[in-house]
């Protein structure tokens, strides 16, 4: 099995779906944001604040090279902007978890730890700018994906079943 790479906008559920999918497939789940935080010994928002977005994107490119060369048979959850790494298609099969902006924001806001989820996503601090970013990225995610799964109003179990069906 090649790697499965989950892409989509921040807050769409890539980490949660990735962990459950990996468990279901009997493989490992890797979260790019977790790996970048570990490598930098800092939270994403701290990396952005201290070094800036350009530095963060360079770190993502380095991670992408590592994943391509060293990781096989894993489910990889990416950050919202990770899709721009040049070797994404070489890392694995790309699955776009699609939703609309309002559903993502509503899901984050209705979460028991909503403040924590918002705080760890620096690009969500300005919802107008975040929506513009969403609209730009939406088309780019779609163009890169081998499989697109609309996750709106679906359970994790249903999303995983759809992903598995799409992989066959």
Backbone as numpy.savetxt, mean C-alpha at the origin, in Angstrom:
# Nx Ny Nz CAx CAy CAz Cx Cy Cz
5.31 -19.53 -6.63 4.48 -18.34 -6.63 5.35 -17.09 -6.63
5.02 -16.17 -7.52 5.69 -14.87 -7.49 5.15 -14.07 -6.32
5.82 -13.01 -6.02 5.30 -12.10 -5.00 3.98 -11.50 -5.46
3.16 -11.14 -4.49 1.94 -10.39 -4.74 2.17 -9.01 -4.14
1.99 -7.98 -4.97 2.26 -6.61 -4.54 0.94 -5.84 -4.51
0.57 -5.38 -3.33 -0.68 -4.63 -3.17 -0.40 -3.14 -3.27
-1.09 -2.48 -4.20 -0.97 -1.03 -4.34 -2.34 -0.40 -4.13
-2.33 0.90 -3.89 -3.57 1.63 -3.69 -3.31 2.82 -2.80
-4.32 3.67 -2.67 -4.16 4.90 -1.91 -4.00 4.60 -0.43
-3.34 5.52 0.27 -3.15 5.35 1.71 -4.49 5.19 2.41
-4.54 4.24 3.33 -5.75 4.02 4.11 -6.75 3.08 3.48
-6.45 2.54 2.30 -7.41 1.65 1.63 -7.44 0.24 2.24
-6.43 -0.10 3.04 -6.42 -1.41 3.70 -5.37 -2.37 3.19
-4.33 -1.87 2.54 -3.31 -2.76 1.98 -2.63 -3.61 3.04
-2.30 -3.01 4.18 -1.63 -3.76 5.26 -2.51 -4.86 5.82
-3.74 -4.52 6.14 -4.69 -5.49 6.70 -4.96 -6.62 5.71
-5.23 -6.27 4.46 -5.50 -7.28 3.44 -4.25 -8.12 3.20
-3.10 -7.48 3.16 -1.83 -8.19 2.94 -1.57 -9.24 4.01
-1.79 -8.87 5.27 -1.56 -9.83 6.37 -2.52 -11.01 6.28
-3.77 -10.73 6.02 -4.77 -11.80 5.93 -4.54 -12.69 4.70
-4.18 -12.08 3.59 -3.91 -12.84 2.37 -2.71 -13.76 2.57
-1.65 -13.24 3.15 -0.45 -14.04 3.40 -0.78 -15.22 4.32
-1.54 -14.96 5.36 -1.96 -16.02 6.28 -2.75 -17.09 5.53
-3.66 -16.63 4.67 -4.50 -17.54 3.89 -3.67 -18.38 2.92
-2.63 -17.79 2.36 -1.79 -18.49 1.37 -0.63 -19.26 2.03
-0.45 -19.07 3.33 0.63 -19.75 4.03 2.00 -19.19 3.69
2.07 -17.88 3.52 3.34 -17.25 3.18 3.56 -16.04 4.11
4.55 -15.23 3.81 4.88 -14.09 4.65 4.28 -12.81 4.09
3.90 -11.91 5.00 3.44 -10.57 4.64 4.55 -9.59 4.97
4.86 -8.73 4.03 5.84 -7.66 4.25 5.13 -6.33 4.01
5.36 -5.38 4.89 4.78 -4.06 4.75 5.91 -3.08 4.48
5.88 -2.45 3.33 6.97 -1.54 2.94 7.16 -0.40 3.93
6.06 0.17 4.41 6.20 1.27 5.38 6.87 0.78 6.66
6.51 -0.42 7.12 7.15 -0.97 8.32 8.65 -1.19 8.08
8.99 -1.70 6.90 10.40 -1.94 6.58 11.18 -0.62 6.53
10.58 0.41 5.95 11.24 1.72 5.87 11.38 2.35 7.25
10.38 2.18 8.09 10.47 2.70 9.45 11.59 2.01 10.21
11.69 0.70 10.04 12.73 -0.07 10.71 14.11 0.35 10.22
14.26 0.49 8.92 15.56 0.86 8.34 16.00 2.25 8.78
15.04 3.13 8.99 15.36 4.52 9.38 15.22 4.77 10.87
14.80 3.75 11.61 14.58 3.87 13.05 13.73 5.10 13.37
12.68 5.29 12.56 11.78 6.44 12.72 10.45 6.13 12.06
9.41 6.79 12.53 8.09 6.65 11.92 8.06 7.42 10.60
7.13 7.02 9.70 7.02 7.65 8.39 6.90 9.17 8.53
6.02 9.63 9.41 5.83 11.08 9.56 7.10 11.76 10.03
7.93 11.07 10.83 9.19 11.64 11.29 10.21 11.69 10.15
10.21 10.67 9.30 11.12 10.66 8.15 10.77 11.82 7.22
9.46 12.01 6.95 9.02 13.13 6.12 9.43 14.46 6.74
9.18 14.60 8.04 9.46 15.87 8.73 10.95 16.19 8.77
11.76 15.18 9.03 13.20 15.42 9.19 13.95 15.49 7.87
13.61 14.60 6.94 14.39 14.49 5.70 13.64 14.92 4.44
12.31 14.96 4.49 11.51 15.37 3.34 11.05 14.20 2.48
10.11 14.52 1.61 9.51 13.48 0.76 10.52 12.92 -0.25
11.39 13.75 -0.78 12.37 13.29 -1.77 13.25 12.18 -1.19
13.72 12.40 0.02 14.53 11.39 0.72 13.73 10.10 0.89
12.47 10.24 1.32 11.61 9.08 1.55 11.42 8.28 0.25
11.19 8.97 -0.84 10.99 8.29 -2.14 12.27 7.57 -2.58
13.41 8.14 -2.27 14.69 7.47 -2.59 14.82 6.19 -1.76
14.41 6.25 -0.51 14.43 5.06 0.35 13.50 3.98 -0.21
12.34 4.40 -0.74 11.42 3.44 -1.36 12.07 2.76 -2.56
12.79 3.53 -3.38 13.46 2.94 -4.55 14.51 1.91 -4.11
15.26 2.22 -3.07 16.25 1.27 -2.55 15.57 0.01 -2.03
14.46 0.17 -1.34 13.71 -0.98 -0.85 13.19 -1.82 -2.01
12.71 -1.17 -3.06 12.19 -1.89 -4.22 13.27 -2.76 -4.87
14.49 -2.25 -4.95 15.60 -3.03 -5.50 15.86 -4.24 -4.62
15.87 -4.03 -3.31 16.06 -5.13 -2.36 14.96 -6.19 -2.55
13.71 -5.75 -2.62 12.59 -6.70 -2.76 12.72 -7.51 -4.05
13.04 -6.83 -5.14 13.17 -7.53 -6.43 14.25 -8.60 -6.37
15.38 -8.29 -5.75 16.52 -9.20 -5.75 16.45 -10.28 -4.68
15.74 -10.03 -3.59 15.85 -10.92 -2.44 14.56 -11.55 -1.92
13.41 -11.10 -2.37 12.16 -11.59 -1.78 11.35 -12.36 -2.83
10.93 -13.55 -2.44 10.09 -14.39 -3.29 8.96 -14.96 -2.44
7.83 -15.22 -3.08 6.70 -15.89 -2.43 6.15 -15.13 -1.23
6.09 -13.81 -1.31 5.57 -13.01 -0.22 4.41 -12.14 -0.71
3.61 -11.68 0.23 2.59 -10.67 -0.05 3.16 -9.36 0.46
3.31 -8.40 -0.44 3.96 -7.13 -0.11 2.93 -6.01 -0.16
2.72 -5.37 0.98 1.84 -4.20 1.06 2.71 -2.96 0.91
2.33 -2.11 -0.01 3.14 -0.93 -0.29 2.51 0.33 0.29
3.32 1.36 0.44 2.79 2.67 0.79 2.09 3.25 -0.42
1.29 4.28 -0.22 0.49 4.86 -1.30 1.28 5.34 -2.50
2.52 5.80 -2.30 3.33 6.32 -3.40 4.37 5.35 -3.92
4.45 4.17 -3.32 5.46 3.18 -3.70 5.32 2.72 -5.15
4.11 2.81 -5.69 3.85 2.34 -7.06 4.75 3.01 -8.09
5.37 4.13 -7.75 6.21 4.86 -8.71 7.63 4.32 -8.83
7.98 3.31 -8.04 9.33 2.77 -8.18 9.45 2.15 -9.57
10.59 2.33 -10.24 10.70 1.89 -11.63 10.64 0.38 -11.85
10.95 -0.42 -10.84 11.00 -1.87 -11.03 9.79 -2.59 -10.42
8.70 -1.88 -10.20 7.53 -2.47 -9.52 7.08 -3.77 -10.18
6.98 -3.79 -11.49 6.49 -4.99 -12.19 7.44 -6.19 -12.04
8.70 -5.92 -11.74 9.66 -7.01 -11.56 9.56 -7.63 -10.16
8.93 -6.92 -9.24 8.81 -7.43 -7.87 7.75 -8.52 -7.76
6.68 -8.39 -8.52 5.62 -9.40 -8.45 4.36 -8.98 -9.18
3.32 -9.78 -9.00 2.00 -9.52 -9.58 1.38 -8.36 -8.82
0.91 -7.35 -9.55 0.42 -6.12 -8.94 -1.10 -6.14 -8.82
-1.56 -5.97 -7.59 -3.00 -5.93 -7.33 -3.35 -4.56 -6.77
-4.25 -3.88 -7.46 -4.69 -2.55 -7.05 -5.96 -2.70 -6.21
-5.89 -2.29 -4.96 -7.05 -2.26 -4.08 -7.70 -0.89 -4.27
-8.84 -0.90 -4.95 -9.49 0.33 -5.38 -10.65 0.70 -4.47
-10.77 1.98 -4.22 -11.89 2.54 -3.49 -12.05 3.98 -3.94
-13.06 4.67 -3.42 -13.17 6.10 -3.70 -12.64 6.86 -2.48
-12.29 8.10 -2.68 -11.66 8.90 -1.64 -12.53 9.00 -0.39
-13.81 9.28 -0.58 -14.71 9.46 0.56 -14.80 8.17 1.40
-14.86 7.02 0.75 -14.94 5.75 1.48 -13.68 5.51 2.30
-12.54 5.86 1.75 -11.28 5.70 2.48 -11.26 6.60 3.71
-11.61 7.86 3.53 -11.60 8.81 4.65 -12.63 8.39 5.70
-13.81 7.97 5.26 -14.84 7.51 6.21 -14.37 6.29 7.00
-13.70 5.36 6.32 -13.19 4.16 6.99 -12.14 4.53 8.04
-11.24 5.43 7.68 -10.21 5.87 8.63 -10.87 6.57 9.82
-11.79 7.49 9.54 -12.43 8.27 10.60 -13.31 7.41 11.52
-13.85 6.32 11.00 -14.71 5.47 11.84 -13.93 4.39 12.58
-12.64 4.34 12.35 -11.78 3.37 13.03 -11.61 3.79 14.50
-11.52 2.80 15.42 -11.33 3.14 16.83 -10.04 3.94 17.10
-9.04 3.76 16.26 -7.78 4.50 16.42 -7.58 5.49 15.27
-8.65 6.21 14.93 -8.65 7.12 13.79 -7.55 8.18 13.88
-7.38 8.80 15.03 -6.38 9.86 15.17 -4.98 9.33 14.88
-4.70 8.13 15.35 -3.39 7.51 15.12 -3.19 7.23 13.63
-4.24 6.74 12.97 -4.15 6.43 11.54 -3.93 7.69 10.71
-4.59 8.77 11.08 -4.43 10.03 10.35 -3.04 10.61 10.62
-2.62 10.56 11.87 -1.32 11.13 12.26 -0.15 10.45 11.56
-0.27 9.15 11.27 0.86 8.46 10.64 0.91 8.65 9.13
-0.07 9.35 8.58 -0.10 9.62 7.14 0.03 11.13 6.90
1.27 11.62 6.77 1.48 13.07 6.66 0.75 13.70 5.48
0.55 12.96 4.41 -0.10 13.54 3.23 -1.61 13.70 3.41
-2.17 13.17 4.51 -3.60 13.35 4.78 -3.89 14.58 5.64
-2.87 15.35 5.98 -3.07 16.51 6.84 -3.91 17.59 6.15
-3.90 17.61 4.84 -4.70 18.56 4.06 -5.60 17.74 3.13
-6.89 17.62 3.49 -7.79 16.75 2.73 -8.01 17.20 1.29
-7.98 18.51 1.03 -8.15 19.00 -0.34 -6.98 18.54 -1.20
-5.77 18.72 -0.69 -4.57 18.28 -1.43 -4.54 16.76 -1.53
-4.97 16.07 -0.48 -4.99 14.60 -0.49 -5.95 14.09 -1.56
-7.10 14.74 -1.71 -8.06 14.30 -2.73 -7.49 14.52 -4.13
-6.81 15.65 -4.34 -6.16 15.90 -5.64 -5.14 14.81 -5.94
-4.36 14.46 -4.92 -3.36 13.40 -5.07 -4.04 12.06 -5.39
-5.14 11.78 -4.70 -5.91 10.56 -4.95 -6.36 10.50 -6.41
-6.94 11.59 -6.91 -7.46 11.61 -8.28 -6.34 11.41 -9.31
-5.17 11.94 -9.02 -4.02 11.75 -9.92 -3.54 10.30 -9.88
-3.41 9.78 -8.67 -2.87 8.43 -8.52 -3.83 7.34 -9.01
-5.12 7.58 -8.88 -6.12 6.57 -9.23 -5.89 6.01 -10.63
-5.68 6.88 -11.60 -5.45 6.45 -12.99 -4.12 5.70 -13.12
-3.12 6.15 -12.38 -1.80 5.52 -12.45 -1.83 4.13 -11.82
-2.53 3.98 -10.71 -2.67 2.64 -10.10 -3.34 1.69 -11.09
-4.41 2.15 -11.69 -5.18 1.34 -12.63 -4.30 0.86 -13.79
-3.49 1.77 -14.31 -2.63 1.45 -15.46 -1.57 0.41 -15.12
-1.10 0.38 -13.89 -0.04 -0.55 -13.48 -0.55 -1.94 -13.08
-1.79 -2.01 -12.66 -2.31 -3.22 -12.04 -2.49 -4.38 -13.01
-2.11 -5.56 -12.54 -2.46 -6.79 -13.24 -3.91 -7.17 -12.90
-4.30 -6.86 -11.68 -5.65 -7.15 -11.18 -6.13 -5.94 -10.39
-7.38 -5.53 -10.60 -7.98 -4.46 -9.81 -9.14 -5.04 -9.02
-9.14 -4.77 -7.72 -10.19 -5.26 -6.83 -10.85 -4.05 -6.18
-12.15 -3.87 -6.42 -12.89 -2.80 -5.76 -13.21 -3.29 -4.36
-12.69 -2.60 -3.35 -12.82 -3.07 -1.97 -14.00 -2.43 -1.22
-14.70 -1.52 -1.88 -15.81 -0.83 -1.20 -16.89 -1.82 -0.77
-17.29 -1.68 0.48 -18.39 -2.45 1.07 -18.18 -3.96 0.96
-16.91 -4.38 1.03 -16.59 -5.81 0.98 -15.84 -6.19 2.24
-16.07 -7.40 2.70 -15.33 -7.90 3.86 -13.92 -8.30 3.42
-13.04 -8.39 4.39 -11.67 -8.85 4.11 -11.72 -10.22 3.44
-12.56 -11.09 3.94 -12.70 -12.45 3.39 -13.10 -12.40 1.91
-14.08 -11.55 1.58 -14.52 -11.44 0.18 -13.42 -10.87 -0.72
-12.67 -9.92 -0.20 -11.58 -9.33 -0.98 -10.51 -10.39 -1.27
-10.18 -11.18 -0.26 -9.18 -12.23 -0.43 -9.65 -13.28 -1.44
-10.92 -13.65 -1.37 -11.47 -14.60 -2.35 -11.36 -14.03 -3.77
-11.66 -12.75 -3.92 -11.53 -12.12 -5.24 -10.09 -12.10 -5.73
-9.16 -11.80 -4.85 -7.75 -11.78 -5.22 -7.33 -13.18 -5.66
-7.67 -14.18 -4.88 -7.28 -15.56 -5.22 -7.89 -15.99 -6.55
-9.11 -15.61 -6.81 -9.76 -15.92 -8.09 -9.02 -15.24 -9.22
-8.62 -13.99 -9.02 -7.90 -13.24 -10.04 -6.51 -13.79 -10.32
-5.91 -14.42 -9.33 -4.56 -14.98 -9.50 -4.55 -16.29 -10.27
-5.68 -16.96 -10.35 -5.72 -18.27 -11.04 -5.58 -18.13 -12.52
